Coordinates of C-alpha atoms in Angstrom, one line a residue:
Chain I
M1 CA 0.0 0.0 0.0
P2 CA 2.8 2.6 0.8
E3 CA 4.1 1.6 -2.6
L4 CA 0.9 2.6 -4.4
M5 CA 0.7 5.8 -2.3
Q6 CA 4.2 6.6 -3.4
F7 CA 3.4 6.2 -7.1
L8 CA 0.3 8.3 -6.7
L9 CA 2.1 11.1 -5.0
S10 CA 4.9 11.2 -7.6
G11 CA 2.3 10.8 -10.4
A12 CA 0.3 13.8 -9.1
T13 CA 3.5 15.9 -9.0
V14 CA 4.5 15.3 -12.7
G15 CA 0.8 15.4 -13.5
A16 CA 0.5 18.9 -12.1
V17 CA 3.3 20.0 -14.5
Y18 CA 1.6 18.4 -17.5
A19 CA -1.6 20.1 -16.4
L20 CA 0.2 23.5 -16.5
V21 CA 1.6 22.8 -19.9
A22 CA -1.8 21.7 -21.1
L23 CA -3.3 24.9 -19.7
G24 CA -0.8 26.8 -21.8
F25 CA -1.9 24.9 -24.9
T26 CA -5.5 25.6 -24.1
I27 CA -5.2 29.3 -23.6
V28 CA -3.4 29.8 -27.0
Y29 CA -5.7 27.3 -28.7
N30 CA -8.8 29.1 -27.5
A31 CA -7.5 32.5 -28.5
S32 CA -6.1 31.7 -31.9
N33 CA -7.0 28.1 -32.9
V34 CA -3.3 27.5 -33.1
V35 CA -1.6 24.5 -31.3
N36 CA 1.7 26.0 -30.3
F37 CA 4.3 23.2 -30.4
A38 CA 6.8 25.6 -28.9
Q39 CA 4.8 25.5 -25.6
G40 CA 7.3 23.0 -24.0
E41 CA 10.2 25.4 -24.7
F42 CA 8.7 28.0 -22.3
V43 CA 8.9 25.3 -19.6
M44 CA 12.5 24.8 -20.5
L45 CA 13.2 28.6 -20.6
G46 CA 11.5 29.0 -17.1
G47 CA 13.9 26.5 -15.6
M48 CA 17.0 27.5 -17.5
I49 CA 16.7 31.3 -17.1
T50 CA 16.1 30.8 -13.4
V51 CA 19.2 28.6 -13.1
F52 CA 21.5 31.1 -14.8
A53 CA 20.0 34.1 -13.1
F54 CA 20.5 32.4 -9.8
Q55 CA 24.0 31.3 -10.6
A56 CA 24.8 34.9 -11.5
G57 CA 24.1 35.8 -7.9
L58 CA 20.5 37.0 -7.9
P59 CA 18.2 35.9 -5.1
L60 CA 16.0 32.9 -6.1
P61 CA 12.6 34.7 -6.0
L62 CA 14.0 37.5 -8.2
A63 CA 15.5 35.0 -10.6
V64 CA 12.1 33.2 -10.8
L65 CA 10.4 36.5 -11.5
I66 CA 12.8 37.4 -14.3
A67 CA 12.5 33.9 -15.9
I68 CA 8.7 34.1 -16.0
L69 CA 8.7 37.7 -17.3
A70 CA 11.3 36.8 -19.9
A71 CA 9.3 33.8 -21.1
A72 CA 6.2 36.0 -21.4
V73 CA 8.0 38.6 -23.5
I74 CA 9.4 35.8 -25.7
G75 CA 5.9 34.4 -26.1
V76 CA 4.5 37.8 -27.1
G77 CA 7.3 38.4 -29.5
F78 CA 6.9 35.0 -31.0
N79 CA 3.3 35.7 -31.7
K80 CA 4.0 39.1 -33.1
L81 CA 6.8 38.0 -35.4
T82 CA 5.4 34.7 -36.7
I83 CA 1.8 33.8 -35.9
E84 CA 0.4 37.2 -36.6
V85 CA 2.4 37.6 -39.8
A86 CA 1.3 34.2 -41.0
R87 CA -2.3 34.7 -40.0
G88 CA -4.7 32.6 -42.1
A89 CA -2.0 30.2 -43.2
P90 CA -3.0 26.5 -43.5
V91 CA -2.7 24.3 -40.4
V92 CA 0.3 22.5 -41.9
S93 CA 2.2 25.8 -42.2
L94 CA 1.3 26.8 -38.7
I95 CA 2.6 23.4 -37.4
I96 CA 5.9 23.8 -39.2
I97 CA 6.2 27.4 -37.9
T98 CA 5.6 26.5 -34.3
V99 CA 7.8 23.4 -34.5
G100 CA 10.5 25.6 -36.2
A101 CA 10.2 28.0 -33.3
S102 CA 10.6 25.2 -30.8
I103 CA 13.8 24.0 -32.6
F104 CA 15.0 27.6 -32.9
I105 CA 14.5 28.3 -29.2
Q106 CA 16.3 25.0 -28.3
G107 CA 19.1 25.9 -30.6
V108 CA 19.5 29.3 -29.1
A109 CA 19.3 27.9 -25.5
Q110 CA 22.0 25.4 -26.3
V111 CA 24.3 28.2 -27.6
V112 CA 23.4 30.9 -25.0
F113 CA 23.3 28.5 -22.0
D114 CA 24.9 25.1 -22.4
K115 CA 24.1 21.4 -22.9
Q116 CA 24.4 20.3 -19.2
L117 CA 21.7 19.3 -16.8
H118 CA 21.0 22.0 -14.2
R119 CA 19.0 22.5 -11.0
F120 CA 18.6 25.2 -8.3
P121 CA 17.8 24.6 -4.6
S122 CA 14.2 23.6 -3.7
F123 CA 12.1 26.4 -2.2
S124 CA 11.6 24.7 1.2
G125 CA 14.5 22.3 1.6
D126 CA 14.8 18.7 0.7
D127 CA 13.5 16.9 3.8
P128 CA 10.8 14.5 2.7
I129 CA 7.4 14.7 4.4
R130 CA 5.8 11.3 5.4
I131 CA 2.2 10.7 4.3
L132 CA 0.5 7.3 4.9
G133 CA 3.9 5.4 4.7
A134 CA 5.0 7.2 1.6
T135 CA 7.1 10.3 1.3
I136 CA 6.8 13.5 -0.6
L137 CA 9.3 16.3 -1.2
P138 CA 8.2 19.7 -0.1
Q139 CA 8.9 20.9 -3.7
S140 CA 6.3 18.4 -4.9
L141 CA 3.7 20.2 -2.7
W142 CA 4.9 23.5 -4.3
V143 CA 4.2 22.0 -7.7
I144 CA 0.8 20.7 -6.9
V145 CA -0.3 23.8 -5.0
G146 CA 1.1 26.0 -7.7
A147 CA -1.0 24.2 -10.3
I148 CA -4.1 24.6 -8.2
V149 CA -3.5 28.3 -7.6
V150 CA -2.9 28.9 -11.3
F151 CA -6.1 27.1 -12.1
I152 CA -8.2 29.0 -9.6
G153 CA -6.5 32.3 -10.7
L154 CA -7.3 31.6 -14.3
W155 CA -10.9 30.7 -13.5
A156 CA -11.4 33.9 -11.6
F157 CA -9.6 35.9 -14.4
F158 CA -11.7 34.4 -17.2
T159 CA -15.1 34.8 -15.3
R160 CA -14.6 37.9 -13.2
T161 CA -12.4 40.4 -15.2
L162 CA -13.1 42.3 -18.4
V163 CA -9.9 41.2 -20.1
G164 CA -10.6 37.6 -19.2
R165 CA -14.1 37.8 -20.6
A166 CA -12.8 39.4 -23.8
V167 CA -10.5 36.4 -24.2
L168 CA -13.5 34.1 -23.9
A169 CA -15.5 36.2 -26.3
T170 CA -12.6 36.1 -28.8
S171 CA -12.3 32.3 -28.6
N172 CA -16.1 31.9 -29.1
N173 CA -16.3 34.1 -32.1
R174 CA -13.5 36.3 -33.3
I175 CA -15.4 38.5 -35.7
A176 CA -18.3 39.0 -33.3
A177 CA -15.8 40.0 -30.6
Q178 CA -14.2 42.5 -33.0
L179 CA -17.7 44.0 -33.7
V180 CA -18.3 44.7 -30.0
G181 CA -15.0 46.5 -29.8
I182 CA -12.6 43.9 -28.5
N183 CA -9.1 44.4 -29.7
T184 CA -8.5 40.8 -30.7
T185 CA -4.9 41.4 -31.8
F186 CA -4.1 42.4 -28.2
I187 CA -6.1 39.4 -26.9
M188 CA -4.0 37.1 -29.0
A189 CA -0.7 38.7 -27.9
F190 CA -1.9 38.6 -24.3
S191 CA -2.9 34.9 -24.6
F192 CA 0.6 34.0 -25.9
G193 CA 2.2 35.9 -23.1
L194 CA 0.0 34.4 -20.4
S195 CA 0.5 30.8 -21.7
A196 CA 4.3 31.3 -21.9
A197 CA 4.3 32.6 -18.3
I198 CA 2.3 29.6 -17.1
G199 CA 4.7 27.3 -19.0
A200 CA 7.7 29.1 -17.4
L201 CA 6.2 28.8 -13.9
A202 CA 5.8 25.0 -14.5
G203 CA 9.5 24.9 -15.5
V204 CA 10.5 26.8 -12.4
L205 CA 8.5 24.6 -10.0
I206 CA 9.6 21.2 -11.4
T207 CA 13.3 22.0 -12.0
P208 CA 14.5 21.3 -8.4
I209 CA 13.0 17.8 -8.7
T210 CA 13.6 16.6 -12.3
L211 CA 16.4 19.0 -13.3
T212 CA 16.4 20.8 -16.6
S213 CA 18.4 21.1 -19.8
Y214 CA 18.0 22.7 -23.2
Q215 CA 16.1 19.7 -24.6
V216 CA 13.4 19.0 -22.0
G217 CA 10.8 21.0 -23.9
I218 CA 9.9 18.6 -26.7
S219 CA 8.7 15.7 -24.5
L220 CA 6.9 18.1 -22.2
A221 CA 5.1 19.6 -25.2
L222 CA 4.1 16.1 -26.3
K223 CA 2.8 15.2 -22.9
G224 CA 1.1 18.5 -22.3
F225 CA -0.7 18.0 -25.7
A226 CA -1.7 14.5 -24.7
A227 CA -3.1 15.8 -21.4
A228 CA -5.0 18.6 -23.2
M229 CA -6.4 16.1 -25.6
L230 CA -7.3 13.6 -23.0
G231 CA -9.3 16.3 -21.2
G232 CA -10.7 17.7 -24.4
M233 CA -8.9 20.3 -26.5
G234 CA -9.7 23.9 -25.4
N235 CA -11.2 23.1 -22.1
P236 CA -9.3 24.4 -19.0
M237 CA -10.9 21.9 -16.6
G238 CA -10.1 19.1 -19.1
A239 CA -6.5 20.3 -19.2
L240 CA -6.2 20.0 -15.4
V241 CA -7.8 16.6 -15.1
G242 CA -6.1 15.3 -18.2
G243 CA -2.7 16.4 -16.9
I244 CA -3.1 14.8 -13.5
L245 CA -4.5 11.6 -15.0
L246 CA -1.6 11.3 -17.5
G247 CA 0.9 11.9 -14.6
L248 CA -0.8 9.1 -12.6
L249 CA -0.9 6.7 -15.5
E250 CA 2.8 7.4 -16.2
S251 CA 3.8 6.9 -12.6
L252 CA 1.8 3.7 -12.3
T253 CA 3.3 2.4 -15.5
A254 CA 6.8 3.1 -14.3
G255 CA 6.0 1.5 -11.0
Y256 CA 4.2 -1.7 -12.0
I257 CA 5.0 -2.3 -15.7
S258 CA 8.2 -0.8 -17.0
S259 CA 10.1 2.3 -16.1
Q260 CA 11.9 2.3 -19.5
Y261 CA 8.6 2.7 -21.3
K262 CA 6.8 5.2 -19.1
D263 CA 7.3 7.9 -21.8
A264 CA 5.3 5.7 -24.2
V265 CA 2.2 6.2 -22.0
A266 CA 1.5 9.7 -23.4
F267 CA 1.6 8.3 -27.0
I268 CA -0.7 5.4 -26.2
V269 CA -3.1 7.8 -24.4
I270 CA -3.2 10.0 -27.6
L271 CA -4.0 7.0 -29.8
T272 CA -6.6 5.6 -27.4
V273 CA -8.3 9.0 -27.0
L274 CA -8.4 9.5 -30.8
F275 CA -9.7 6.1 -31.4
A276 CA -12.3 5.8 -28.6
F277 CA -13.5 9.3 -27.8
P278 CA -12.0 12.0 -30.1
Q279 CA -13.6 14.8 -28.1
G280 CA -11.8 13.9 -24.9
L281 CA -13.3 13.7 -21.4
F282 CA -14.7 17.2 -21.3
G283 CA -14.7 18.3 -24.9
R284 CA -17.6 19.2 -27.0
S285 CA -17.9 17.9 -30.5
S286 CA -17.1 20.6 -33.0
M287 CA -18.2 21.2 -36.5
E288 CA -16.2 22.7 -39.4
R289 CA -17.7 25.6 -41.2
V290 CA -17.6 25.3 -45.0
Chain B
M1 CA 5.5 26.6 -63.8
R2 CA 5.2 22.9 -63.3
L3 CA 7.6 20.9 -65.5
S4 CA 6.2 17.9 -67.3
K5 CA 6.9 14.5 -65.9
Q6 CA 9.4 13.6 -68.6
A7 CA 11.2 17.0 -68.2
T8 CA 11.4 16.6 -64.4
L9 CA 12.9 13.1 -64.7
L10 CA 15.3 14.3 -67.5
V11 CA 16.6 17.2 -65.4
L12 CA 17.0 14.9 -62.4
A13 CA 18.8 12.2 -64.4
A14 CA 21.1 14.8 -66.1
L15 CA 22.0 16.3 -62.7
I16 CA 22.8 12.9 -61.3
V17 CA 25.0 12.0 -64.3
V18 CA 26.7 15.3 -64.8
A19 CA 27.4 16.3 -61.2
P20 CA 30.4 13.9 -60.7
I21 CA 32.4 15.7 -63.4
F22 CA 32.7 18.6 -61.0
F23 CA 33.5 16.5 -57.9
P24 CA 36.9 17.7 -56.5
S25 CA 37.4 14.4 -54.6
G26 CA 35.9 11.0 -54.1
Y27 CA 34.4 12.2 -50.9
Y28 CA 31.7 14.0 -52.8
F29 CA 30.2 10.7 -54.1
R30 CA 29.5 10.0 -50.5
V31 CA 27.8 13.4 -50.0
G32 CA 25.9 12.9 -53.2
S33 CA 24.5 9.5 -52.2
L34 CA 23.6 10.9 -48.8
L35 CA 21.7 13.7 -50.7
F36 CA 19.9 11.1 -52.8
V37 CA 18.9 9.1 -49.7
N38 CA 17.5 12.2 -48.0
S39 CA 15.8 13.2 -51.2
L40 CA 14.0 9.8 -51.4
A41 CA 12.4 10.3 -48.0
V42 CA 11.6 13.9 -49.0
V43 CA 9.8 12.7 -52.1
G44 CA 7.6 10.6 -49.8
V45 CA 6.8 13.8 -47.9
V46 CA 5.8 15.5 -51.2
I47 CA 3.2 12.8 -51.6
L48 CA 1.9 13.1 -48.0
T49 CA 2.2 16.9 -47.5
G50 CA 2.4 18.3 -51.0
Y51 CA -0.3 16.2 -52.6
A52 CA -2.6 15.4 -49.7
G53 CA -1.9 18.3 -47.3
Q54 CA -1.2 16.0 -44.3
I55 CA 1.8 16.3 -42.0
S56 CA 4.0 13.8 -40.3
L57 CA 6.6 14.6 -37.7
G58 CA 7.5 10.9 -37.2
H59 CA 8.7 9.8 -40.6
A60 CA 12.2 9.0 -39.1
G61 CA 10.4 6.2 -37.3
F62 CA 9.7 4.6 -40.7
A63 CA 13.3 5.2 -41.9
A64 CA 14.4 3.4 -38.7
I65 CA 12.1 0.4 -39.5
G66 CA 13.7 0.2 -43.0
A67 CA 17.2 0.6 -41.6
Y68 CA 16.9 -2.0 -38.8
A69 CA 15.1 -4.4 -41.1
C70 CA 18.4 -4.5 -43.1
A71 CA 20.4 -5.1 -40.0
L72 CA 18.1 -7.7 -38.3
A73 CA 16.4 -9.7 -41.0
P74 CA 19.6 -11.1 -42.5
V75 CA 20.7 -12.3 -39.1
H76 CA 17.4 -13.6 -37.7
L77 CA 15.5 -14.7 -40.9
H78 CA 18.6 -15.6 -42.9
V79 CA 17.5 -13.5 -46.0
H80 CA 19.5 -11.4 -48.4
P81 CA 19.8 -7.7 -47.4
S82 CA 17.8 -6.7 -50.4
I83 CA 15.0 -8.9 -49.3
A84 CA 15.4 -7.4 -45.9
A85 CA 14.9 -3.9 -47.3
I86 CA 11.6 -5.1 -48.9
I87 CA 10.5 -6.7 -45.6
G88 CA 11.2 -3.3 -44.0
A89 CA 9.1 -1.5 -46.6
V90 CA 6.2 -3.9 -46.1
L91 CA 6.5 -3.6 -42.3
S92 CA 6.5 0.2 -42.6
A93 CA 3.4 0.1 -44.7
V94 CA 1.6 -2.1 -42.2
V95 CA 2.7 0.0 -39.2
A96 CA 1.6 3.1 -41.1
Y97 CA -1.7 1.5 -41.7
L98 CA -2.2 0.7 -38.0
V99 CA -1.0 4.1 -36.8
G100 CA -2.6 6.0 -39.5
R101 CA -6.1 4.5 -39.3
P102 CA -7.1 6.1 -36.0
I103 CA -5.3 9.4 -36.5
L104 CA -5.9 10.3 -40.1
R105 CA -9.6 10.7 -39.6
L106 CA -8.7 13.9 -37.7
K107 CA -7.1 17.2 -38.4
G108 CA -3.5 18.3 -38.9
Y109 CA -2.6 18.9 -35.3
Y110 CA -3.5 15.5 -34.1
L111 CA -1.7 13.8 -37.0
A112 CA 1.4 15.9 -36.2
V113 CA 1.4 15.0 -32.5
A114 CA 0.5 11.4 -33.0
S115 CA 3.2 10.9 -35.6
L116 CA 5.7 12.8 -33.4
G117 CA 4.8 10.3 -30.6
F118 CA 5.2 7.4 -33.0
G119 CA 8.7 8.5 -33.9
I120 CA 9.7 8.9 -30.3
L121 CA 8.2 5.5 -29.5
V122 CA 10.3 3.8 -32.2
S123 CA 13.5 5.4 -31.1
M124 CA 12.7 4.5 -27.5
V125 CA 12.2 0.8 -28.4
L126 CA 15.5 0.8 -30.5
A127 CA 17.5 2.3 -27.6
N128 CA 15.9 0.1 -24.9
E129 CA 15.8 -3.4 -26.5
I130 CA 19.5 -3.8 -26.3
A131 CA 19.4 -7.6 -26.7
I132 CA 17.9 -7.3 -30.2
T133 CA 18.9 -3.9 -31.5
G134 CA 22.2 -3.3 -29.8
G135 CA 20.9 -0.3 -28.0
P136 CA 22.3 3.2 -28.4
D137 CA 25.6 1.9 -29.7
G138 CA 23.9 0.7 -32.8
I139 CA 24.2 -2.5 -34.8
K140 CA 26.2 -3.7 -37.9
V141 CA 24.5 -4.1 -41.2
P142 CA 25.6 -6.8 -43.8
E143 CA 27.0 -6.0 -47.2
L144 CA 24.6 -5.7 -50.0
G145 CA 27.0 -7.6 -52.4
L146 CA 25.8 -5.9 -55.6
R147 CA 29.1 -4.1 -56.1
A148 CA 30.9 -7.5 -56.2
V149 CA 28.4 -8.7 -58.8
L150 CA 29.1 -5.6 -60.9
A151 CA 32.8 -6.1 -60.6
D152 CA 32.4 -9.7 -61.9
W153 CA 30.7 -8.2 -64.9
G154 CA 33.7 -5.9 -65.5
L155 CA 32.2 -2.7 -63.9
E156 CA 34.7 -1.7 -61.2
L157 CA 33.3 1.0 -58.9
T158 CA 34.6 2.3 -55.6
N159 CA 32.2 1.9 -52.7
A160 CA 31.3 5.6 -52.8
Q161 CA 30.8 5.6 -56.5
F162 CA 28.6 2.5 -56.3
W163 CA 26.3 4.0 -53.7
Y164 CA 26.1 7.3 -55.5
A165 CA 24.9 5.5 -58.6
F166 CA 22.6 3.1 -56.8
S167 CA 21.0 5.7 -54.6
G168 CA 20.6 8.0 -57.6
L169 CA 18.9 5.2 -59.5
V170 CA 16.5 4.4 -56.6
L171 CA 15.7 8.2 -56.3
L172 CA 14.9 8.3 -60.1
V173 CA 12.6 5.4 -59.8
G174 CA 11.0 6.9 -56.7
S175 CA 10.5 10.2 -58.4
W176 CA 9.1 8.5 -61.4
L177 CA 6.5 6.7 -59.3
A178 CA 5.6 9.9 -57.4
L179 CA 5.2 11.8 -60.6
N180 CA 3.0 9.1 -62.0
L181 CA 0.9 9.2 -58.9
Y182 CA 0.3 13.0 -59.4
N183 CA -2.2 12.6 -62.3
S184 CA -3.5 9.2 -61.3
P185 CA -7.0 8.9 -59.8
T186 CA -5.4 8.5 -56.3
G187 CA -3.3 11.5 -56.9
R188 CA -6.3 13.6 -58.0
A189 CA -8.2 12.4 -54.9
L190 CA -5.3 13.4 -52.7
R191 CA -4.9 16.9 -54.2
G192 CA -8.7 17.3 -54.1
L193 CA -8.8 16.6 -50.3
H194 CA -5.9 18.9 -49.9
E195 CA -8.0 21.8 -51.3
S196 CA -11.1 20.9 -49.4
E197 CA -11.9 17.7 -47.6
I198 CA -15.6 18.4 -47.7
A199 CA -15.6 19.2 -51.4
A200 CA -13.6 16.0 -52.0
R201 CA -16.1 14.0 -50.0
T202 CA -19.0 15.5 -51.9
V203 CA -17.6 14.3 -55.2
G204 CA -17.2 10.8 -53.8
V205 CA -13.6 10.6 -52.5
D206 CA -13.1 8.3 -49.6
V207 CA -11.1 10.9 -47.7
A208 CA -10.0 8.7 -44.8
Q209 CA -8.9 6.0 -47.2
A210 CA -7.0 8.4 -49.5
K211 CA -5.1 9.9 -46.6
L212 CA -4.2 6.5 -45.3
V213 CA -2.9 5.5 -48.8
A214 CA -0.7 8.7 -48.9
F215 CA 0.6 8.0 -45.4
M216 CA 1.5 4.4 -46.2
I217 CA 3.2 5.3 -49.5
S218 CA 5.3 8.0 -47.9
A219 CA 6.1 5.6 -45.1
V220 CA 7.5 3.2 -47.7
Y221 CA 9.6 6.0 -49.2
A222 CA 11.1 6.8 -45.8
S223 CA 11.6 3.1 -45.1
V224 CA 13.5 2.5 -48.3
S225 CA 15.6 5.6 -47.7
G226 CA 16.5 4.2 -44.2
S227 CA 17.4 0.9 -45.8
L228 CA 19.7 2.6 -48.3
L229 CA 21.4 4.6 -45.5
A230 CA 21.9 1.5 -43.4
L231 CA 23.3 -0.6 -46.2
Q232 CA 25.8 2.1 -47.3
N233 CA 26.9 3.0 -43.7
R234 CA 27.1 -0.6 -42.6
L235 CA 26.2 0.6 -39.1
I236 CA 22.9 2.0 -37.8
T237 CA 22.1 3.7 -34.5
P238 CA 18.7 4.7 -32.9
D239 CA 19.5 8.3 -33.9
I240 CA 17.9 7.5 -37.3
A241 CA 14.5 7.4 -35.6
G242 CA 15.2 10.7 -33.7
Y243 CA 12.9 13.6 -33.6
M244 CA 15.4 15.8 -35.3
H245 CA 15.7 13.5 -38.3
S246 CA 11.9 13.6 -38.7
I247 CA 12.0 17.4 -38.6
E248 CA 14.9 17.6 -41.1
I249 CA 12.9 15.5 -43.6
V250 CA 9.9 17.8 -43.3
T251 CA 12.0 21.0 -43.4
M252 CA 13.9 19.8 -46.6
A253 CA 10.6 19.3 -48.3
V254 CA 8.9 22.6 -47.3
L255 CA 12.1 24.6 -47.9
G256 CA 12.4 23.6 -51.5
G257 CA 8.7 23.5 -52.2
V258 CA 6.6 20.6 -51.1
G259 CA 4.3 20.9 -54.0
S260 CA 6.7 19.4 -56.6
V261 CA 9.3 16.6 -56.6
L262 CA 12.0 18.8 -58.0
G263 CA 11.4 21.5 -55.5
A264 CA 11.6 19.1 -52.6
I265 CA 14.8 17.6 -53.9
F266 CA 16.2 21.1 -54.2
G267 CA 15.4 21.7 -50.6
A268 CA 17.0 18.4 -49.6
S269 CA 20.1 19.5 -51.6
I270 CA 20.4 22.7 -49.7
L271 CA 20.0 21.2 -46.2
T272 CA 22.4 18.3 -47.1
L273 CA 25.1 20.5 -48.6
L274 CA 25.0 23.4 -46.2
P275 CA 26.5 21.6 -43.3
Q276 CA 29.3 20.3 -45.6
L277 CA 30.1 23.7 -46.8
L278 CA 29.9 25.6 -43.5
T279 CA 31.7 24.0 -40.6
V280 CA 30.3 26.7 -38.3
F281 CA 26.9 25.2 -39.1
Q282 CA 27.6 22.5 -36.6
E283 CA 27.0 24.5 -33.5
Y284 CA 24.2 26.5 -35.0
E285 CA 22.5 23.7 -36.8
Q286 CA 19.4 23.8 -34.7
V287 CA 19.2 27.6 -34.8
M288 CA 19.5 27.5 -38.6
L289 CA 17.0 24.7 -39.0
G290 CA 14.4 26.4 -36.9
L291 CA 14.9 29.7 -38.6
V292 CA 14.6 28.1 -42.1
M293 CA 11.4 26.4 -41.0
M294 CA 9.8 29.6 -39.8
L295 CA 11.0 32.0 -42.5
A296 CA 10.2 29.6 -45.3
M297 CA 6.7 29.0 -44.1
I298 CA 6.0 32.7 -43.4
F299 CA 7.6 34.3 -46.5
M300 CA 7.6 31.5 -49.0
P301 CA 4.8 29.2 -48.1
R302 CA 5.2 27.4 -51.5
G303 CA 8.9 26.9 -51.0
L304 CA 12.1 28.2 -52.6
L305 CA 12.0 26.7 -56.0
P306 CA 8.5 27.9 -56.9
S307 CA 9.4 31.4 -55.5
I308 CA 12.6 31.6 -57.5
V309 CA 10.9 30.4 -60.7
G310 CA 8.1 33.0 -60.0
L311 CA 10.7 35.8 -59.6
V312 CA 12.6 34.8 -62.8
R313 CA 9.4 34.9 -64.8
G314 CA 8.7 38.4 -63.4
R315 CA 5.5 37.5 -61.7
G316 CA 6.9 38.0 -58.2
E317 CA 5.4 36.3 -55.3

């Protein structure tokens, strides 16, 4: 039993990170109908920038803040320079552009930073906490609580604030939103910035546990996408549940079946979801306008 | 703008035959055959992406199936390496069918991610199943033996020359088949669903079936290119299934112009030759690759060759 508990706790921790990446996908997808394959790179940037700012002597909280802001700026810039310019391009072109951005950011990170694995100290020390015979790192609690706080914050933002409602309106119907005076160009830039910041936060929270390097982004993007799809593309609640579920599946696979193939779980989830229920757990069926 | 089938094949054949005159050293036969191997996989992408408008970020997985078939089948099934390459191609088609069936019913993003996951899965299996695949260190591939046969007939070629000629020949055949497909009923169906799936369905195209066919054909191209690479390198590692290899294949195609065979081969030439010419490219390879992908898609969505041809003819883009 303590064994199972242990797997569940570690699954929830990585699951919370997948949920944050999936939330990032969801926000951008809702605002622009683009699936941003560079989403994982913001997670990488969050971790890497924090590492190097911290090593340069900045206090950790400041380093974290700089990393998240930098990622948000890069996200906005990426939108301005590529997605906005290529507006209306076919899906295949958008995929290649965002994958290109992902490779580009990786390449730059590898030149600007380095190819080593890095970490910075945990926020609240490394003494494990005992729960029901299993142990959990304080940093894991940071990750899980962080994901929950982000989720509640987003919920409040989207339902309680004017800008948040403008984002929702834009995702529902772009032209109608423009007609009532919403600056949809700003909304798109904002959404890219917000999703990059959330990605970077995920990278900051998880780095003390899993370490980071220039190439962690790709697999996180794949898993975040799997999580978003599992929950239903475009649904924030689905992103959260999908993320946690994927994390648990992975951790149980690693524990009971094979640790070598735990990374295959995301792929199998994608195929199963596509085959059995393409709308995901919380998704609505969508129609294409002709 | 579009060259006729015969003209395309003639240009290609002429380039393959004439290029060696300008080779400063024997090493360039090796670069040339690498270029042909890459081009073959890229021609497969032309069918999938250029004709049918679908995308795959996992074609390196099929290249790996073709490559490892050449390494493993001769040892375990005691067949000739050429038969092994065919086994690899058939296996790739079957795998493409199984993977493609659930995902091709859906839109671009899902195909991209699922194929990406497929490629990663293949490289994971190759790196982990050390007892069979030799793991990350790779595995030896037997000699094809065709060069010895040619030598018996009095045609003495160096290893590099042989592979240059042989890969070039396979590329020509592959291009010929792809060009034939363009105007066939299947090719028309693929181009139709590229423009509008709904319109294609309305005129009676089985969209899911057509996409699946394109996916399987392009998988076979990738598989054969992987087999050729394995047979000439005589050693193969799981890197061939890597994510970056998949991306390179797609980038080559879209850079040159994914709509035509010649354009795609042009793109493959640029991305194969650049690293040879610029040694600084090494460190900045990823940066360059990413930039090329973004810039090409934003400013020249149809690719370099069509854009250049358009400029030359004074129409501009």
